Amino acid sequence: MDGFPKEAVDSVRARAREVGEELRRRLAKPGGSPPVCKTLYARTGKEADELSFEPDSIITITEVRPSGMWMIGTLEGKEGHVPASYVVILD
């Protein structure tokens, strides 16, 4: 994240890790349904395994990557990686 203040970058990363950890907890609950997130921003996937989406898209999360910064989810029948910093968890 070149060009951004270190404090801003650290804040975004910390929030992404918090989202990832909460989603990991929800996925670990036995018998629970997969967590659902709403996207905050538009994003075009940069790699073939990344989802593209518009703001307010609803993504069902199926896995959280070990770093907690990326998740795997489904949107409109497509599966791919989603950055944790782009979503909020819906209850």
PDB file of C-alpha atoms in Angstrom:
ATOM      1  CA  MET A   1       0.000   0.000   0.000  1.00  0.00           C
ATOM      2  CA  ASP A   2       2.608   2.450  -1.108  1.00  0.00           C
ATOM      3  CA  GLY A   3       1.720   6.105  -0.700  1.00  0.00           C
ATOM      4  CA  PHE A   4      -0.678   5.624   2.199  1.00  0.00           C
ATOM      5  CA  PRO A   5       0.199   6.667   5.767  1.00  0.00           C
ATOM      6  CA  LYS A   6       1.454   3.720   7.827  1.00  0.00           C
ATOM      7  CA  GLU A   7      -1.208   4.318  10.479  1.00  0.00           C
ATOM      8  CA  ALA A   8      -3.989   4.062   7.897  1.00  0.00           C
ATOM      9  CA  VAL A   9      -2.548   0.851   6.450  1.00  0.00           C
ATOM     10  CA  ASP A  10      -2.144  -0.657   9.924  1.00  0.00           C
ATOM     11  CA  SER A  11      -5.738   0.260  10.771  1.00  0.00           C
ATOM     12  CA  VAL A  12      -7.126  -1.386   7.618  1.00  0.00           C
ATOM     13  CA  ARG A  13      -5.071  -4.524   8.229  1.00  0.00           C
ATOM     14  CA  ALA A  14      -6.174  -4.734  11.876  1.00  0.00           C
ATOM     15  CA  ARG A  15      -9.835  -4.412  10.894  1.00  0.00           C
ATOM     16  CA  ALA A  16      -9.429  -7.070   8.200  1.00  0.00           C
ATOM     17  CA  ARG A  17      -7.879  -9.466  10.729  1.00  0.00           C
ATOM     18  CA  GLU A  18     -10.778  -8.821  13.149  1.00  0.00           C
ATOM     19  CA  VAL A  19     -13.311  -9.592  10.415  1.00  0.00           C
ATOM     20  CA  GLY A  20     -11.378 -12.738   9.492  1.00  0.00           C
ATOM     21  CA  GLU A  21     -11.222 -13.949  13.088  1.00  0.00           C
ATOM     22  CA  GLU A  22     -14.945 -13.366  13.660  1.00  0.00           C
ATOM     23  CA  LEU A  23     -15.792 -15.238  10.464  1.00  0.00           C
ATOM     24  CA  ARG A  24     -13.474 -18.076  11.483  1.00  0.00           C
ATOM     25  CA  ARG A  25     -15.348 -18.331  14.827  1.00  0.00           C
ATOM     26  CA  ARG A  26     -18.703 -18.402  13.059  1.00  0.00           C
ATOM     27  CA  LEU A  27     -17.560 -21.070  10.605  1.00  0.00           C
ATOM     28  CA  ALA A  28     -16.355 -23.237  13.508  1.00  0.00           C
ATOM     29  CA  LYS A  29     -19.797 -23.341  15.182  1.00  0.00           C
ATOM     30  CA  PRO A  30     -21.257 -26.814  14.734  1.00  0.00           C
ATOM     31  CA  GLY A  31     -24.552 -26.890  12.859  1.00  0.00           C
ATOM     32  CA  GLY A  32     -24.463 -23.187  12.062  1.00  0.00           C
ATOM     33  CA  SER A  33     -25.171 -21.735   8.679  1.00  0.00           C
ATOM     34  CA  PRO A  34     -22.309 -20.147   6.736  1.00  0.00           C
ATOM     35  CA  PRO A  35     -21.738 -16.484   7.582  1.00  0.00           C
ATOM     36  CA  VAL A  36     -22.882 -13.829   5.151  1.00  0.00           C
ATOM     37  CA  CYS A  37     -21.150 -10.530   4.403  1.00  0.00           C
ATOM     38  CA  LYS A  38     -22.076  -7.364   2.544  1.00  0.00           C
ATOM     39  CA  THR A  39     -19.456  -5.666   0.407  1.00  0.00           C
ATOM     40  CA  LEU A  40     -18.559  -2.061   1.139  1.00  0.00           C
ATOM     41  CA  TYR A  41     -16.857  -1.205  -2.141  1.00  0.00           C
ATOM     42  CA  ALA A  42     -16.669  -2.331  -5.742  1.00  0.00           C
ATOM     43  CA  ARG A  43     -13.749  -4.573  -6.663  1.00  0.00           C
ATOM     44  CA  THR A  44     -12.602  -6.236  -9.843  1.00  0.00           C
ATOM     45  CA  GLY A  45     -10.686  -9.429  -9.122  1.00  0.00           C
ATOM     46  CA  LYS A  46      -7.057  -9.180 -10.173  1.00  0.00           C
ATOM     47  CA  GLU A  47      -6.526 -12.937 -10.387  1.00  0.00           C
ATOM     48  CA  ALA A  48      -8.737 -15.696 -11.802  1.00  0.00           C
ATOM     49  CA  ASP A  49      -9.475 -16.995  -8.278  1.00  0.00           C
ATOM     50  CA  GLU A  50     -10.750 -13.624  -6.953  1.00  0.00           C
ATOM     51  CA  LEU A  51     -14.386 -12.534  -6.970  1.00  0.00           C
ATOM     52  CA  SER A  52     -15.459  -9.298  -8.609  1.00  0.00           C
ATOM     53  CA  PHE A  53     -18.360  -7.432  -7.001  1.00  0.00           C
ATOM     54  CA  GLU A  54     -20.218  -4.148  -6.596  1.00  0.00           C
ATOM     55  CA  PRO A  55     -21.011  -2.353  -3.324  1.00  0.00           C
ATOM     56  CA  ASP A  56     -23.801  -3.995  -1.291  1.00  0.00           C
ATOM     57  CA  SER A  57     -23.252  -7.432  -2.839  1.00  0.00           C
ATOM     58  CA  ILE A  58     -24.046 -10.335  -0.504  1.00  0.00           C
ATOM     59  CA  ILE A  59     -21.336 -12.999  -0.252  1.00  0.00           C
ATOM     60  CA  THR A  60     -21.616 -16.297   1.620  1.00  0.00           C
ATOM     61  CA  ILE A  61     -18.295 -17.113   3.276  1.00  0.00           C
ATOM     62  CA  THR A  62     -17.100 -20.726   3.145  1.00  0.00           C
ATOM     63  CA  GLU A  63     -13.500 -20.422   4.360  1.00  0.00           C
ATOM     64  CA  VAL A  64     -11.111 -17.943   5.951  1.00  0.00           C
ATOM     65  CA  ARG A  65      -7.502 -18.073   4.738  1.00  0.00           C
ATOM     66  CA  PRO A  66      -4.817 -18.552   7.441  1.00  0.00           C
ATOM     67  CA  SER A  67      -3.799 -14.862   7.474  1.00  0.00           C
ATOM     68  CA  GLY A  68      -7.400 -13.810   8.154  1.00  0.00           C
ATOM     69  CA  MET A  69      -6.998 -11.100   5.519  1.00  0.00           C
ATOM     70  CA  TRP A  70      -8.666 -13.101   2.723  1.00  0.00           C
ATOM     71  CA  MET A  71     -11.713 -15.348   2.626  1.00  0.00           C
ATOM     72  CA  ILE A  72     -13.297 -17.666   0.119  1.00  0.00           C
ATOM     73  CA  GLY A  73     -16.928 -17.029  -0.607  1.00  0.00           C
ATOM     74  CA  THR A  74     -19.682 -17.445  -3.152  1.00  0.00           C
ATOM     75  CA  LEU A  75     -21.560 -14.758  -5.040  1.00  0.00           C
ATOM     76  CA  GLU A  76     -24.200 -15.536  -7.648  1.00  0.00           C
ATOM     77  CA  GLY A  77     -22.939 -19.102  -8.014  1.00  0.00           C
ATOM     78  CA  LYS A  78     -19.280 -18.122  -8.399  1.00  0.00           C
ATOM     79  CA  GLU A  79     -16.639 -18.959  -5.800  1.00  0.00           C
ATOM     80  CA  GLY A  80     -13.500 -16.952  -5.186  1.00  0.00           C
ATOM     81  CA  HIS A  81     -11.262 -15.029  -2.835  1.00  0.00           C
ATOM     82  CA  VAL A  82     -12.525 -11.861  -1.149  1.00  0.00           C
ATOM     83  CA  PRO A  83     -10.415  -9.395   0.873  1.00  0.00           C
ATOM     84  CA  ALA A  84     -11.694  -9.088   4.441  1.00  0.00           C
ATOM     85  CA  SER A  85     -11.186  -5.321   4.354  1.00  0.00           C
ATOM     86  CA  TYR A  86     -13.959  -4.994   1.731  1.00  0.00           C
ATOM     87  CA  VAL A  87     -16.830  -6.490   3.779  1.00  0.00           C
ATOM     88  CA  VAL A  88     -18.958  -6.187   6.879  1.00  0.00           C
ATOM     89  CA  ILE A  89     -20.476  -9.232   8.540  1.00  0.00           C
ATOM     90  CA  LEU A  90     -24.255  -9.480   8.520  1.00  0.00           C
ATOM     91  CA  ASP A  91     -25.984 -11.035  11.514  1.00  0.00           C
TER      92      ASP A  91
END
